[in-house]
mmCIF file of C-alpha atoms in Angstrom:
data_model
loop_
_atom_site.group_PDB
_atom_site.id
_atom_site.type_symbol
_atom_site.label_atom_id
_atom_site.label_comp_id
_atom_site.label_asym_id
_atom_site.label_seq_id
_atom_site.Cartn_x
_atom_site.Cartn_y
_atom_site.Cartn_z
ATOM 1 C CA UNK X 1 0.291 0.109 -0.127
ATOM 2 C CA UNK X 2 3.040 2.313 0.840
ATOM 3 C CA UNK X 3 3.129 5.191 -2.341
ATOM 4 C CA UNK X 4 7.248 3.870 -3.250
ATOM 5 C CA UNK X 5 7.975 7.571 -5.451
ATOM 6 C CA UNK X 6 8.523 5.565 -7.970
ATOM 7 C CA UNK X 7 6.300 7.966 -9.741
ATOM 8 C CA UNK X 8 7.813 11.241 -8.198
ATOM 9 C CA UNK X 9 11.691 12.059 -8.891
ATOM 10 C CA UNK X 10 13.845 12.251 -6.235
ATOM 11 C CA UNK X 11 13.773 14.682 -3.463
ATOM 12 C CA UNK X 12 17.926 15.683 -3.911
ATOM 13 C CA UNK X 13 18.090 15.005 -7.836
ATOM 14 C CA UNK X 14 21.095 16.159 -8.872
ATOM 15 C CA UNK X 15 21.856 19.655 -9.550
ATOM 16 C CA UNK X 16 22.330 21.025 -13.322
ATOM 17 C CA UNK X 17 26.430 21.746 -13.075
ATOM 18 C CA UNK X 18 26.880 25.398 -14.550
ATOM 19 C CA UNK X 19 30.014 26.650 -14.819
ATOM 20 C CA UNK X 20 30.876 29.447 -12.714
ATOM 21 C CA UNK X 21 32.801 31.148 -14.980
ATOM 22 C CA UNK X 22 29.802 31.820 -17.505
ATOM 23 C CA UNK X 23 28.179 33.933 -15.396
ATOM 24 C CA UNK X 24 31.027 36.566 -15.194
ATOM 25 C CA UNK X 25 32.788 39.819 -17.111
ATOM 26 C CA UNK X 26 35.797 41.212 -16.874
ATOM 27 C CA UNK X 27 36.069 44.829 -16.308
ATOM 28 C CA UNK X 28 39.120 46.849 -17.150
ATOM 29 C CA UNK X 29 40.915 48.637 -14.369
ATOM 30 C CA UNK X 30 42.084 52.751 -15.299
ATOM 31 C CA UNK X 31 44.186 54.209 -13.015
ATOM 32 C CA UNK X 32 44.932 57.886 -12.373
ATOM 33 C CA UNK X 33 46.491 60.101 -14.499
ATOM 34 C CA UNK X 34 49.888 60.609 -12.666
ATOM 35 C CA UNK X 35 50.733 57.154 -13.462
ATOM 36 C CA UNK X 36 52.386 56.716 -17.115
ATOM 37 C CA UNK X 37 50.597 53.560 -17.464
ATOM 38 C CA UNK X 38 46.213 53.721 -17.249
ATOM 39 C CA UNK X 39 45.701 50.098 -18.601
ATOM 40 C CA UNK X 40 47.200 48.426 -15.206
ATOM 41 C CA UNK X 41 44.537 45.321 -15.153
ATOM 42 C CA UNK X 42 41.642 43.470 -15.317
ATOM 43 C CA UNK X 43 39.071 42.471 -12.500
ATOM 44 C CA UNK X 44 36.033 39.659 -12.656
ATOM 45 C CA UNK X 45 32.140 40.026 -10.955
ATOM 46 C CA UNK X 46 29.136 38.701 -11.394
ATOM 47 C CA UNK X 47 27.239 39.853 -14.302
ATOM 48 C CA UNK X 48 24.046 41.793 -12.751
ATOM 49 C CA UNK X 49 20.963 39.602 -11.928
ATOM 50 C CA UNK X 50 17.981 41.269 -10.655
ATOM 51 C CA UNK X 51 18.442 43.532 -8.069
ATOM 52 C CA UNK X 52 22.345 42.708 -7.533
ATOM 53 C CA UNK X 53 24.430 44.918 -9.940
ATOM 54 C CA UNK X 54 27.759 44.521 -10.856
ATOM 55 C CA UNK X 55 29.050 47.793 -10.710
ATOM 56 C CA UNK X 56 27.609 47.831 -6.553
ATOM 57 C CA UNK X 57 30.013 44.895 -6.232
ATOM 58 C CA UNK X 58 32.624 46.636 -8.169
ATOM 59 C CA UNK X 59 33.006 49.934 -6.095
ATOM 60 C CA UNK X 60 34.793 49.561 -3.297
ATOM 61 C CA UNK X 61 37.717 46.916 -3.929
ATOM 62 C CA UNK X 62 40.378 47.401 -3.348
ATOM 63 C CA UNK X 63 43.933 46.617 -5.897
ATOM 64 C CA UNK X 64 47.525 46.481 -5.120
ATOM 65 C CA UNK X 65 49.649 47.420 -7.930
ATOM 66 C CA UNK X 66 53.520 47.930 -7.831
ATOM 67 C CA UNK X 67 54.866 51.139 -8.889
ATOM 68 C CA UNK X 68 57.516 49.639 -11.013
ATOM 69 C CA UNK X 69 54.662 48.618 -13.468
ATOM 70 C CA UNK X 70 52.717 51.854 -13.054
ATOM 71 C CA UNK X 71 55.465 53.918 -14.027
ATOM 72 C CA UNK X 72 57.437 51.881 -15.520
ATOM 73 C CA UNK X 73 60.590 52.409 -13.589
ATOM 74 C CA UNK X 74 62.186 49.401 -12.416
ATOM 75 C CA UNK X 75 64.126 51.213 -9.445
ATOM 76 C CA UNK X 76 60.475 51.475 -7.498
ATOM 77 C CA UNK X 77 60.001 48.032 -7.194
ATOM 78 C CA UNK X 78 59.672 48.231 -3.477
ATOM 79 C CA UNK X 79 57.067 50.838 -3.502
ATOM 80 C CA UNK X 80 53.027 48.896 -3.629
ATOM 81 C CA UNK X 81 50.334 51.053 -4.418
ATOM 82 C CA UNK X 82 46.776 50.820 -3.474
ATOM 83 C CA UNK X 83 44.123 52.069 -5.532
ATOM 84 C CA UNK X 84 40.008 51.268 -4.745
ATOM 85 C CA UNK X 85 37.664 51.755 -7.252
ATOM 86 C CA UNK X 86 35.705 54.615 -7.375
ATOM 87 C CA UNK X 87 33.137 54.826 -10.103
ATOM 88 C CA UNK X 88 32.184 52.422 -12.894
ATOM 89 C CA UNK X 89 31.882 53.649 -16.244
ATOM 90 C CA UNK X 90 30.792 50.920 -18.905
ATOM 91 C CA UNK X 91 33.255 48.271 -18.738
ATOM 92 C CA UNK X 92 36.001 50.706 -16.713
ATOM 93 C CA UNK X 93 36.779 50.556 -13.344
ATOM 94 C CA UNK X 94 38.293 54.351 -12.442
ATOM 95 C CA UNK X 95 40.746 54.284 -9.696
ATOM 96 C CA UNK X 96 41.223 56.575 -7.149
ATOM 97 C CA UNK X 97 44.506 56.846 -4.936
ATOM 98 C CA UNK X 98 43.888 54.363 -1.390
ATOM 99 C CA UNK X 99 47.213 53.950 0.085
ATOM 100 C CA UNK X 100 50.817 52.723 -0.266
ATOM 101 C CA UNK X 101 53.497 50.557 1.443
ATOM 102 C CA UNK X 102 56.282 49.175 1.332
ATOM 103 C CA UNK X 103 57.503 45.814 -0.053
ATOM 104 C CA UNK X 104 58.839 43.468 2.800
ATOM 105 C CA UNK X 105 61.824 42.160 1.771
ATOM 106 C CA UNK X 106 63.094 46.002 1.327
ATOM 107 C CA UNK X 107 62.401 47.192 4.474
ATOM 108 C CA UNK X 108 64.061 43.801 6.145
ATOM 109 C CA UNK X 109 66.885 44.576 4.199
ATOM 110 C CA UNK X 110 67.269 48.267 6.056
ATOM 111 C CA UNK X 111 67.080 46.967 9.109
ATOM 112 C CA UNK X 112 70.781 46.287 10.627
ATOM 113 C CA UNK X 113 72.417 45.296 13.930
ATOM 114 C CA UNK X 114 74.388 48.663 16.176
ATOM 115 C CA UNK X 115 72.374 51.328 14.825
ATOM 116 C CA UNK X 116 68.973 52.737 16.305
ATOM 117 C CA UNK X 117 65.330 52.462 14.147
ATOM 118 C CA UNK X 118 63.702 55.722 14.680
ATOM 119 C CA UNK X 119 59.933 55.868 13.573
ATOM 120 C CA UNK X 120 57.045 57.995 13.372
ATOM 121 C CA UNK X 121 53.222 58.496 12.202
ATOM 122 C CA UNK X 122 50.755 61.505 11.382
ATOM 123 C CA UNK X 123 47.075 62.264 10.677
ATOM 124 C CA UNK X 124 47.204 64.694 8.693
ATOM 125 C CA UNK X 125 44.373 65.998 6.239
ATOM 126 C CA UNK X 126 44.666 67.498 2.864
ATOM 127 C CA UNK X 127 43.236 70.807 1.176
ATOM 128 C CA UNK X 128 40.472 68.603 -0.405
ATOM 129 C CA UNK X 129 39.724 66.417 2.909
ATOM 130 C CA UNK X 130 41.478 63.446 2.976
ATOM 131 C CA UNK X 131 42.249 62.409 5.569
ATOM 132 C CA UNK X 132 46.062 60.434 5.664
ATOM 133 C CA UNK X 133 47.798 59.035 8.200
ATOM 134 C CA UNK X 134 51.661 58.668 7.123
ATOM 135 C CA UNK X 135 54.460 56.976 8.631
ATOM 136 C CA UNK X 136 57.950 57.681 8.308
ATOM 137 C CA UNK X 137 61.421 55.311 9.248
ATOM 138 C CA UNK X 138 64.818 56.029 9.177
ATOM 139 C CA UNK X 139 67.695 54.671 10.594
ATOM 140 C CA UNK X 140 71.610 56.592 12.032
ATOM 141 C CA UNK X 141 74.542 56.043 11.061
ATOM 142 C CA UNK X 142 77.819 56.658 11.551
ATOM 143 C CA UNK X 143 79.795 59.585 11.385
ATOM 144 C CA UNK X 144 82.476 59.786 8.639
ATOM 145 C CA UNK X 145 85.782 59.205 10.721
ATOM 146 C CA UNK X 146 84.481 57.224 13.446
ATOM 147 C CA UNK X 147 86.027 54.378 15.149
ATOM 148 C CA UNK X 148 83.475 53.229 17.011
ATOM 149 C CA UNK X 149 80.955 50.174 16.020
ATOM 150 C CA UNK X 150 77.525 51.602 17.153
ATOM 151 C CA UNK X 151 76.176 54.221 16.101
ATOM 152 C CA UNK X 152 72.787 54.784 18.572
ATOM 153 C CA UNK X 153 71.256 57.906 19.412
ATOM 154 C CA UNK X 154 70.173 59.194 22.614
ATOM 155 C CA UNK X 155 66.178 59.120 23.049
ATOM 156 C CA UNK X 156 66.373 62.497 23.506
ATOM 157 C CA UNK X 157 67.884 62.859 19.957
ATOM 158 C CA UNK X 158 65.447 60.356 18.137
ATOM 159 C CA UNK X 159 62.195 62.239 20.182
ATOM 160 C CA UNK X 160 63.389 65.907 18.564
ATOM 161 C CA UNK X 161 63.888 63.747 14.779
ATOM 162 C CA UNK X 162 60.716 62.155 15.073
ATOM 163 C CA UNK X 163 59.498 65.715 15.914
ATOM 164 C CA UNK X 164 61.219 67.207 12.964
ATOM 165 C CA UNK X 165 59.713 63.879 10.735
ATOM 166 C CA UNK X 166 56.415 64.996 11.915
ATOM 167 C CA UNK X 167 56.225 68.037 11.222
ATOM 168 C CA UNK X 168 57.600 67.615 7.821
ATOM 169 C CA UNK X 169 55.081 65.262 6.984
ATOM 170 C CA UNK X 170 51.963 66.962 7.837
ATOM 171 C CA UNK X 171 53.229 70.270 6.458
ATOM 172 C CA UNK X 172 53.613 68.287 2.725
ATOM 173 C CA UNK X 173 50.347 66.847 3.139
ATOM 174 C CA UNK X 174 48.784 70.192 4.776
ATOM 175 C CA UNK X 175 50.230 72.104 1.760
ATOM 176 C CA UNK X 176 47.977 70.558 -1.057
ATOM 177 C CA UNK X 177 45.276 68.708 -2.100
ATOM 178 C CA UNK X 178 45.652 64.704 -2.522
ATOM 179 C CA UNK X 179 47.281 64.727 -6.067
ATOM 180 C CA UNK X 180 50.043 66.784 -5.242
ATOM 181 C CA UNK X 181 50.766 64.836 -2.249
ATOM 182 C CA UNK X 182 50.691 61.103 -4.091
ATOM 183 C CA UNK X 183 52.969 63.207 -6.740
ATOM 184 C CA UNK X 184 55.457 63.807 -4.208
ATOM 185 C CA UNK X 185 55.454 60.362 -2.423
ATOM 186 C CA UNK X 186 56.045 58.790 -6.372
ATOM 187 C CA UNK X 187 59.011 60.929 -6.525
ATOM 188 C CA UNK X 188 60.110 59.218 -3.627
ATOM 189 C CA UNK X 189 62.455 63.052 -2.979
ATOM 190 C CA UNK X 190 60.362 63.533 0.476
ATOM 191 C CA UNK X 191 62.734 60.776 3.015
ATOM 192 C CA UNK X 192 66.034 62.957 1.323
ATOM 193 C CA UNK X 193 64.248 66.334 2.144
ATOM 194 C CA UNK X 194 63.730 64.961 5.852
ATOM 195 C CA UNK X 195 67.522 63.169 6.217
ATOM 196 C CA UNK X 196 68.632 67.002 5.626
ATOM 197 C CA UNK X 197 66.532 68.413 7.817
ATOM 198 C CA UNK X 198 67.739 65.379 10.408
ATOM 199 C CA UNK X 199 70.821 65.467 9.908
ATOM 200 C CA UNK X 200 71.862 68.365 12.581
ATOM 201 C CA UNK X 201 70.145 66.139 14.926
ATOM 202 C CA UNK X 202 71.667 63.161 14.153
ATOM 203 C CA UNK X 203 72.771 61.611 10.906
ATOM 204 C CA UNK X 204 70.889 59.800 9.472
ATOM 205 C CA UNK X 205 70.420 57.515 6.104
ATOM 206 C CA UNK X 206 67.572 55.151 4.045
ATOM 207 C CA UNK X 207 64.462 57.882 5.565
ATOM 208 C CA UNK X 208 61.399 56.530 3.534
ATOM 209 C CA UNK X 209 58.120 57.509 3.887
ATOM 210 C CA UNK X 210 57.141 53.926 5.269
ATOM 211 C CA UNK X 211 53.456 53.696 4.314
ATOM 212 C CA UNK X 212 50.413 55.810 4.172
ATOM 213 C CA UNK X 213 46.641 55.364 4.796
ATOM 214 C CA UNK X 214 43.829 56.876 3.317
ATOM 215 C CA UNK X 215 41.864 57.358 6.763
ATOM 216 C CA UNK X 216 39.194 59.570 5.909
ATOM 217 C CA UNK X 217 37.667 60.692 2.120
ATOM 218 C CA UNK X 218 35.708 63.330 1.337
ATOM 219 C CA UNK X 219 31.842 62.819 0.107
ATOM 220 C CA UNK X 220 32.223 61.461 -3.751
ATOM 221 C CA UNK X 221 32.412 63.604 -6.247
ATOM 222 C CA UNK X 222 32.828 62.615 -9.747
ATOM 223 C CA UNK X 223 34.504 65.783 -10.883
ATOM 224 C CA UNK X 224 37.176 65.312 -8.220
ATOM 225 C CA UNK X 225 37.503 62.085 -9.343
ATOM 226 C CA UNK X 226 37.934 62.650 -13.482
ATOM 227 C CA UNK X 227 39.901 65.458 -12.655
ATOM 228 C CA UNK X 228 42.553 62.664 -11.297
ATOM 229 C CA UNK X 229 41.763 60.324 -14.790
ATOM 230 C CA UNK X 230 41.905 63.134 -17.341
ATOM 231 C CA UNK X 231 45.059 64.376 -19.526
ATOM 232 C CA UNK X 232 44.082 67.421 -19.532
ATOM 233 C CA UNK X 233 44.779 68.525 -15.505
ATOM 234 C CA UNK X 234 48.258 67.336 -16.576
ATOM 235 C CA UNK X 235 49.145 69.139 -20.586
ATOM 236 C CA UNK X 236 47.842 72.119 -18.961
ATOM 237 C CA UNK X 237 50.465 71.641 -16.441
ATOM 238 C CA UNK X 238 53.197 71.106 -18.773
ATOM 239 C CA UNK X 239 52.099 73.999 -21.428
ATOM 240 C CA UNK X 240 52.143 76.694 -18.538
ATOM 241 C CA UNK X 241 55.650 77.379 -18.745
ATOM 242 C CA UNK X 242 56.147 77.867 -22.389
ATOM 243 C CA UNK X 243 59.959 80.351 -23.132
ATOM 244 C CA UNK X 244 56.929 83.024 -25.009
ATOM 245 C CA UNK X 245 55.068 84.034 -22.058
ATOM 246 C CA UNK X 246 57.978 84.282 -19.807
ATOM 247 C CA UNK X 247 60.031 86.700 -22.220
ATOM 248 C CA UNK X 248 56.841 89.445 -22.362
ATOM 249 C CA UNK X 249 56.586 89.359 -18.623
ATOM 250 C CA UNK X 250 60.448 90.085 -18.529
ATOM 251 C CA UNK X 251 60.037 92.837 -21.590
ATOM 252 C CA UNK X 252 57.210 94.540 -19.552
ATOM 253 C CA UNK X 253 59.114 94.286 -16.409
ATOM 254 C CA UNK X 254 62.365 95.918 -18.221
ATOM 255 C CA UNK X 255 59.805 99.257 -19.250
ATOM 256 C CA UNK X 256 58.656 99.578 -16.061
#
């Protein structure tokens, strides 16, 4: 008398296995125009389905790239740049600066015995409303004619060097917007500037901005993001300094 479920299909019938990659699509990553290489990679996401929109899933993704790849400059291979997807236009993801770091092997190569490490960090606000946390690292070095093996700095000197670092980093961030700050960081001259400032207190070497984090971002603004991506901003910057207008300025000065 029992119905043996012969006619009905099995309850846990085998699900049709679908390759998950058929439901996915690739998006291009476009780096800001301050880097020489714009097309810096691809990312993957499941296609828009119902209320789950693909572009919403992409926004906020963080990609980590080597500065050597972004700027075609192999000497900067120890710098890692974090970029965040801020906006999606068609199949292009527009990236914005999210942070900077150093590779572990570079840091480890700097740390040695018989010298002091001096580290400082500061939270600074740029003129366009970003709050960035910057970390600086430096090492003491021997005097030119030093015979003593070690070169440890006293804590008072370490403190005053740290104060100089903090001061330099906050002025660097505070004097311009995030774009100018990133340009300065990419050039990598900041460490040398801090070295020169601090050498009066104690001789230091290998000074680097070790890490930069974007702590707080202003409200998302498309026009501000497009400024990062438009070459026009760069071109205008280059065309400002031709020789001809300068000559006319000099001429008018001569007449006066």
